[in-house]
Amino acid sequence: MKRNKAEIEKARKETLATFQKVDDNIRTMVYKASYGLDELLDKGVKGLWGAIRYAQKYMHTKQVFLNPFVRGGCSSFNTRTPDNAVIFGRNFDYKDSLCVVTWTAPEKGYRSMSVTLGSFMVYGKKWQNPDRKKNHIRAMIAPYCPMDGVNEKGLAVAVLEIKAKATKQKTGKKPITTPVAIRAILDKCQNVEEALTLLKSYDMRDLLCVNYHYHIADADGNSAIVEYVNNKMYIIRQKNKDENQQLTNFFLTQGGDNRKEMGRDRYHRIKDKLKECDYHITEEAAMDLLQNCTLHYHHKYLPHMVITVWSSVYNLTDRTMQMCAGMNYKDKYQFSLDEPGVVKKIR
């Protein structure tokens, strides 16, 4: 854990110098600093507070934090384009917030491009001026809390919420929590099978007081969904590479507690559309499908509107991502893993 403070500050300044505004809903950052994933995995992390404490010690700052009140909805699917490229579509649903696209290149791991919720990092639209430099420091915690992403091997992963009892496995393995598991998959795994092996090697501790399941897909066209029912891990595999999987906010595993399920309508909307297209759809049509599955309603208990914060279409063959954010589907941007910090407006 002992690190040279001057080197830490230098890397931090280099990272924050890359921070840029794309539009009112999107920021980008090229991460130049170390974030010590191997040490964190070796120690194990039981939940939100463990991840925060580790990040603060590793970065020698108490200005990085995570918001414990983040809840989401979300949708995802994998399929192919007419040119047979593998794509992975994903909606992230929560209250209105900025999102931050972050490129990482760990010394011992794979390069990746991931998306993080601004309000989760206590950085977002609720700040009077979210672009003030002192607020940028909060974004330094981004590697510890990705919500979805793709790595240089074409492996993509996304997390989705289920309103059910949180997973708290205690089998004697080292613990891992939700966003750290996503980071580990992006940094350490080449394909779906390696990602499943990684998850099996840890005790999953859900980040908060709800359950999460994971959609994982790779550039070879493989896909799997990981769920935890009564603290036991279940894997739902794609039947063959010519079909697809889709996921929203209810258990697919028999025996899962779906009393508070949501998103079954979105699930079937995606399933029916992709079947109608014979499981081949353009990236533009994939974004249109995500737009057709957006959420926009007043939260039942909290005083905010739930919206689709971002919609992303990952091309696992090209390692690119198209994104629309803030329910704005007039402005679409493209990001590439091979061009860190470069943003291309498509429309």
mmCIF file of N, CA and C in Angstrom, residues 145-202:
data_model
loop_
_atom_site.group_PDB
_atom_site.id
_atom_site.type_symbol
_atom_site.label_atom_id
_atom_site.label_comp_id
_atom_site.label_asym_id
_atom_site.label_seq_id
_atom_site.Cartn_x
_atom_site.Cartn_y
_atom_site.Cartn_z
ATOM 1 N N CYS A 145 -15.648 1.380 -9.995
ATOM 2 C CA CYS A 145 -17.117 1.288 -10.030
ATOM 3 C C CYS A 145 -17.693 1.349 -11.444
ATOM 4 N N PRO A 146 -17.169 0.554 -12.387
ATOM 5 C CA PRO A 146 -17.800 0.514 -13.716
ATOM 6 C C PRO A 146 -19.147 -0.188 -13.658
ATOM 7 N N MET A 147 -20.074 0.253 -14.504
ATOM 8 C CA MET A 147 -21.378 -0.387 -14.617
ATOM 9 C C MET A 147 -21.449 -1.301 -15.844
ATOM 10 N N ASP A 148 -20.658 -0.985 -16.856
ATOM 11 C CA ASP A 148 -20.538 -1.844 -18.041
ATOM 12 C C ASP A 148 -19.269 -1.440 -18.768
ATOM 13 N N GLY A 149 -18.821 -2.292 -19.708
ATOM 14 C CA GLY A 149 -17.608 -1.976 -20.451
ATOM 15 C C GLY A 149 -17.193 -3.098 -21.372
ATOM 16 N N VAL A 150 -16.114 -2.835 -22.116
ATOM 17 C CA VAL A 150 -15.540 -3.822 -23.036
ATOM 18 C C VAL A 150 -14.014 -3.740 -22.929
ATOM 19 N N ASN A 151 -13.346 -4.874 -23.068
ATOM 20 C CA ASN A 151 -11.883 -4.842 -23.020
ATOM 21 C C ASN A 151 -11.271 -5.165 -24.378
ATOM 22 N N GLU A 152 -9.944 -5.163 -24.432
ATOM 23 C CA GLU A 152 -9.232 -5.304 -25.706
ATOM 24 C C GLU A 152 -9.425 -6.667 -26.360
ATOM 25 N N LYS A 153 -9.900 -7.640 -25.610
ATOM 26 C CA LYS A 153 -10.174 -8.966 -26.160
ATOM 27 C C LYS A 153 -11.597 -9.072 -26.709
ATOM 28 N N GLY A 154 -12.371 -7.995 -26.569
ATOM 29 C CA GLY A 154 -13.751 -8.017 -27.048
ATOM 30 C C GLY A 154 -14.708 -8.658 -26.067
ATOM 31 N N LEU A 155 -14.342 -8.660 -24.783
ATOM 32 C CA LEU A 155 -15.217 -9.193 -23.733
ATOM 33 C C LEU A 155 -15.994 -8.031 -23.116
ATOM 34 N N ALA A 156 -17.305 -8.153 -23.070
ATOM 35 C CA ALA A 156 -18.160 -7.105 -22.506
ATOM 36 C C ALA A 156 -18.931 -7.650 -21.318
ATOM 37 N N VAL A 157 -19.262 -6.755 -20.384
ATOM 38 C CA VAL A 157 -20.026 -7.156 -19.205
ATOM 39 C C VAL A 157 -20.882 -5.981 -18.764
ATOM 40 N N ALA A 158 -22.067 -6.285 -18.233
ATOM 41 C CA ALA A 158 -22.956 -5.265 -17.683
ATOM 42 C C ALA A 158 -23.644 -5.838 -16.448
ATOM 43 N N VAL A 159 -23.944 -4.971 -15.490
ATOM 44 C CA VAL A 159 -24.655 -5.375 -14.284
ATOM 45 C C VAL A 159 -26.061 -4.787 -14.333
ATOM 46 N N LEU A 160 -27.037 -5.559 -13.863
ATOM 47 C CA LEU A 160 -28.432 -5.135 -13.827
ATOM 48 C C LEU A 160 -29.009 -5.490 -12.460
ATOM 49 N N GLU A 161 -29.963 -4.697 -12.003
ATOM 50 C CA GLU A 161 -30.517 -4.873 -10.666
ATOM 51 C C GLU A 161 -31.755 -5.761 -10.671
ATOM 52 N N ILE A 162 -31.915 -6.512 -9.586
ATOM 53 C CA ILE A 162 -33.154 -7.229 -9.299
ATOM 54 C C ILE A 162 -33.600 -6.817 -7.902
ATOM 55 N N LYS A 163 -34.865 -6.483 -7.746
ATOM 56 C CA LYS A 163 -35.352 -6.081 -6.428
ATOM 57 C C LYS A 163 -35.654 -7.334 -5.605
ATOM 58 N N ALA A 164 -34.572 -7.893 -5.073
ATOM 59 C CA ALA A 164 -34.660 -9.099 -4.253
ATOM 60 C C ALA A 164 -33.530 -9.044 -3.232
ATOM 61 N N LYS A 165 -33.513 -10.000 -2.328
ATOM 62 C CA LYS A 165 -32.528 -10.028 -1.250
ATOM 63 C C LYS A 165 -31.114 -10.083 -1.809
ATOM 64 N N ALA A 166 -30.240 -9.262 -1.242
ATOM 65 C CA ALA A 166 -28.851 -9.176 -1.710
ATOM 66 C C ALA A 166 -28.101 -10.482 -1.488
ATOM 67 N N THR A 167 -27.141 -10.749 -2.359
ATOM 68 C CA THR A 167 -26.285 -11.927 -2.242
ATOM 69 C C THR A 167 -25.169 -11.657 -1.244
ATOM 70 N N LYS A 168 -24.998 -12.560 -0.295
ATOM 71 C CA LYS A 168 -23.924 -12.460 0.703
ATOM 72 C C LYS A 168 -23.315 -13.852 0.880
ATOM 73 N N GLN A 169 -22.540 -14.297 -0.099
ATOM 74 C CA GLN A 169 -21.963 -15.631 -0.017
ATOM 75 C C GLN A 169 -20.891 -15.698 1.069
ATOM 76 N N LYS A 170 -20.842 -16.825 1.766
ATOM 77 C CA LYS A 170 -19.845 -17.049 2.812
ATOM 78 C C LYS A 170 -19.395 -18.505 2.754
ATOM 79 N N THR A 171 -18.639 -18.827 1.708
ATOM 80 C CA THR A 171 -18.183 -20.204 1.542
ATOM 81 C C THR A 171 -16.711 -20.373 1.899
ATOM 82 N N GLY A 172 -16.068 -19.289 2.339
ATOM 83 C CA GLY A 172 -14.655 -19.374 2.685
ATOM 84 C C GLY A 172 -13.736 -18.805 1.620
ATOM 85 N N LYS A 173 -14.292 -18.439 0.461
ATOM 86 C CA LYS A 173 -13.469 -17.813 -0.581
ATOM 87 C C LYS A 173 -13.312 -16.325 -0.276
ATOM 88 N N LYS A 174 -12.383 -15.690 -0.943
ATOM 89 C CA LYS A 174 -12.215 -14.254 -0.751
ATOM 90 C C LYS A 174 -13.443 -13.531 -1.299
ATOM 91 N N PRO A 175 -13.896 -12.488 -0.603
ATOM 92 C CA PRO A 175 -15.101 -11.781 -1.048
ATOM 93 C C PRO A 175 -14.803 -10.784 -2.167
ATOM 94 N N ILE A 176 -15.817 -10.551 -2.982
ATOM 95 C CA ILE A 176 -15.731 -9.545 -4.035
ATOM 96 C C ILE A 176 -17.101 -8.872 -4.121
ATOM 97 N N THR A 177 -17.115 -7.584 -4.406
ATOM 98 C CA THR A 177 -18.382 -6.874 -4.505
ATOM 99 C C THR A 177 -18.650 -6.443 -5.938
ATOM 100 N N THR A 178 -19.863 -6.040 -6.210
ATOM 101 C CA THR A 178 -20.405 -5.879 -7.557
ATOM 102 C C THR A 178 -19.501 -5.147 -8.546
ATOM 103 N N PRO A 179 -19.180 -3.852 -8.344
ATOM 104 C CA PRO A 179 -18.405 -3.149 -9.368
ATOM 105 C C PRO A 179 -16.957 -3.625 -9.463
ATOM 106 N N VAL A 180 -16.410 -4.113 -8.341
ATOM 107 C CA VAL A 180 -15.046 -4.641 -8.374
ATOM 108 C C VAL A 180 -15.006 -5.917 -9.210
ATOM 109 N N ALA A 181 -16.082 -6.701 -9.169
ATOM 110 C CA ALA A 181 -16.168 -7.904 -10.006
ATOM 111 C C ALA A 181 -16.156 -7.524 -11.487
ATOM 112 N N ILE A 182 -16.869 -6.467 -11.836
ATOM 113 C CA ILE A 182 -16.879 -6.017 -13.233
ATOM 114 C C ILE A 182 -15.485 -5.567 -13.649
ATOM 115 N N ARG A 183 -14.811 -4.804 -12.784
ATOM 116 C CA ARG A 183 -13.447 -4.374 -13.081
ATOM 117 C C ARG A 183 -12.528 -5.565 -13.253
ATOM 118 N N ALA A 184 -12.653 -6.552 -12.391
ATOM 119 C CA ALA A 184 -11.797 -7.735 -12.479
ATOM 120 C C ALA A 184 -12.031 -8.487 -13.783
ATOM 121 N N ILE A 185 -13.285 -8.609 -14.203
ATOM 122 C CA ILE A 185 -13.596 -9.285 -15.467
ATOM 123 C C ILE A 185 -12.960 -8.537 -16.635
ATOM 124 N N LEU A 186 -13.097 -7.224 -16.658
ATOM 125 C CA LEU A 186 -12.535 -6.441 -17.759
ATOM 126 C C LEU A 186 -11.014 -6.498 -17.775
ATOM 127 N N ASP A 187 -10.394 -6.469 -16.608
ATOM 128 C CA ASP A 187 -8.933 -6.437 -16.533
ATOM 129 C C ASP A 187 -8.291 -7.806 -16.715
ATOM 130 N N LYS A 188 -9.006 -8.869 -16.323
ATOM 131 C CA LYS A 188 -8.355 -10.166 -16.198
ATOM 132 C C LYS A 188 -8.811 -11.241 -17.187
ATOM 133 N N CYS A 189 -9.933 -11.036 -17.868
ATOM 134 C CA CYS A 189 -10.529 -12.140 -18.625
ATOM 135 C C CYS A 189 -10.567 -11.872 -20.124
ATOM 136 N N GLN A 190 -10.348 -12.934 -20.914
ATOM 137 C CA GLN A 190 -10.360 -12.835 -22.376
ATOM 138 C C GLN A 190 -11.706 -13.184 -22.984
ATOM 139 N N ASN A 191 -12.487 -14.005 -22.286
ATOM 140 C CA ASN A 191 -13.732 -14.507 -22.872
ATOM 141 C C ASN A 191 -14.720 -14.860 -21.771
ATOM 142 N N VAL A 192 -15.889 -15.312 -22.182
ATOM 143 C CA VAL A 192 -16.955 -15.629 -21.230
ATOM 144 C C VAL A 192 -16.520 -16.709 -20.245
ATOM 145 N N GLU A 193 -15.865 -17.752 -20.735
ATOM 146 C CA GLU A 193 -15.481 -18.854 -19.846
ATOM 147 C C GLU A 193 -14.525 -18.394 -18.757
ATOM 148 N N GLU A 194 -13.566 -17.531 -19.107
ATOM 149 C CA GLU A 194 -12.643 -17.029 -18.098
ATOM 150 C C GLU A 194 -13.372 -16.141 -17.086
ATOM 151 N N ALA A 195 -14.352 -15.380 -17.559
ATOM 152 C CA ALA A 195 -15.126 -14.534 -16.653
ATOM 153 C C ALA A 195 -15.918 -15.380 -15.665
ATOM 154 N N LEU A 196 -16.509 -16.473 -16.141
ATOM 155 C CA LEU A 196 -17.265 -17.357 -15.260
ATOM 156 C C LEU A 196 -16.347 -18.024 -14.235
ATOM 157 N N THR A 197 -15.172 -18.423 -14.672
ATOM 158 C CA THR A 197 -14.198 -19.026 -13.766
ATOM 159 C C THR A 197 -13.789 -18.038 -12.683
ATOM 160 N N LEU A 198 -13.588 -16.791 -13.071
ATOM 161 C CA LEU A 198 -13.224 -15.762 -12.094
ATOM 162 C C LEU A 198 -14.324 -15.591 -11.051
ATOM 163 N N LEU A 199 -15.573 -15.454 -11.499
ATOM 164 C CA LEU A 199 -16.672 -15.240 -10.552
ATOM 165 C C LEU A 199 -16.831 -16.431 -9.611
ATOM 166 N N LYS A 200 -16.612 -17.636 -10.125
ATOM 167 C CA LYS A 200 -16.725 -18.833 -9.289
ATOM 168 C C LYS A 200 -15.677 -18.858 -8.177
ATOM 169 N N SER A 201 -14.579 -18.146 -8.379
ATOM 170 C CA SER A 201 -13.461 -18.206 -7.427
ATOM 171 C C SER A 201 -13.605 -17.234 -6.264
ATOM 172 N N TYR A 202 -14.692 -16.465 -6.241
ATOM 173 C CA TYR A 202 -14.921 -15.498 -5.166
ATOM 174 C C TYR A 202 -16.292 -15.705 -4.525
#
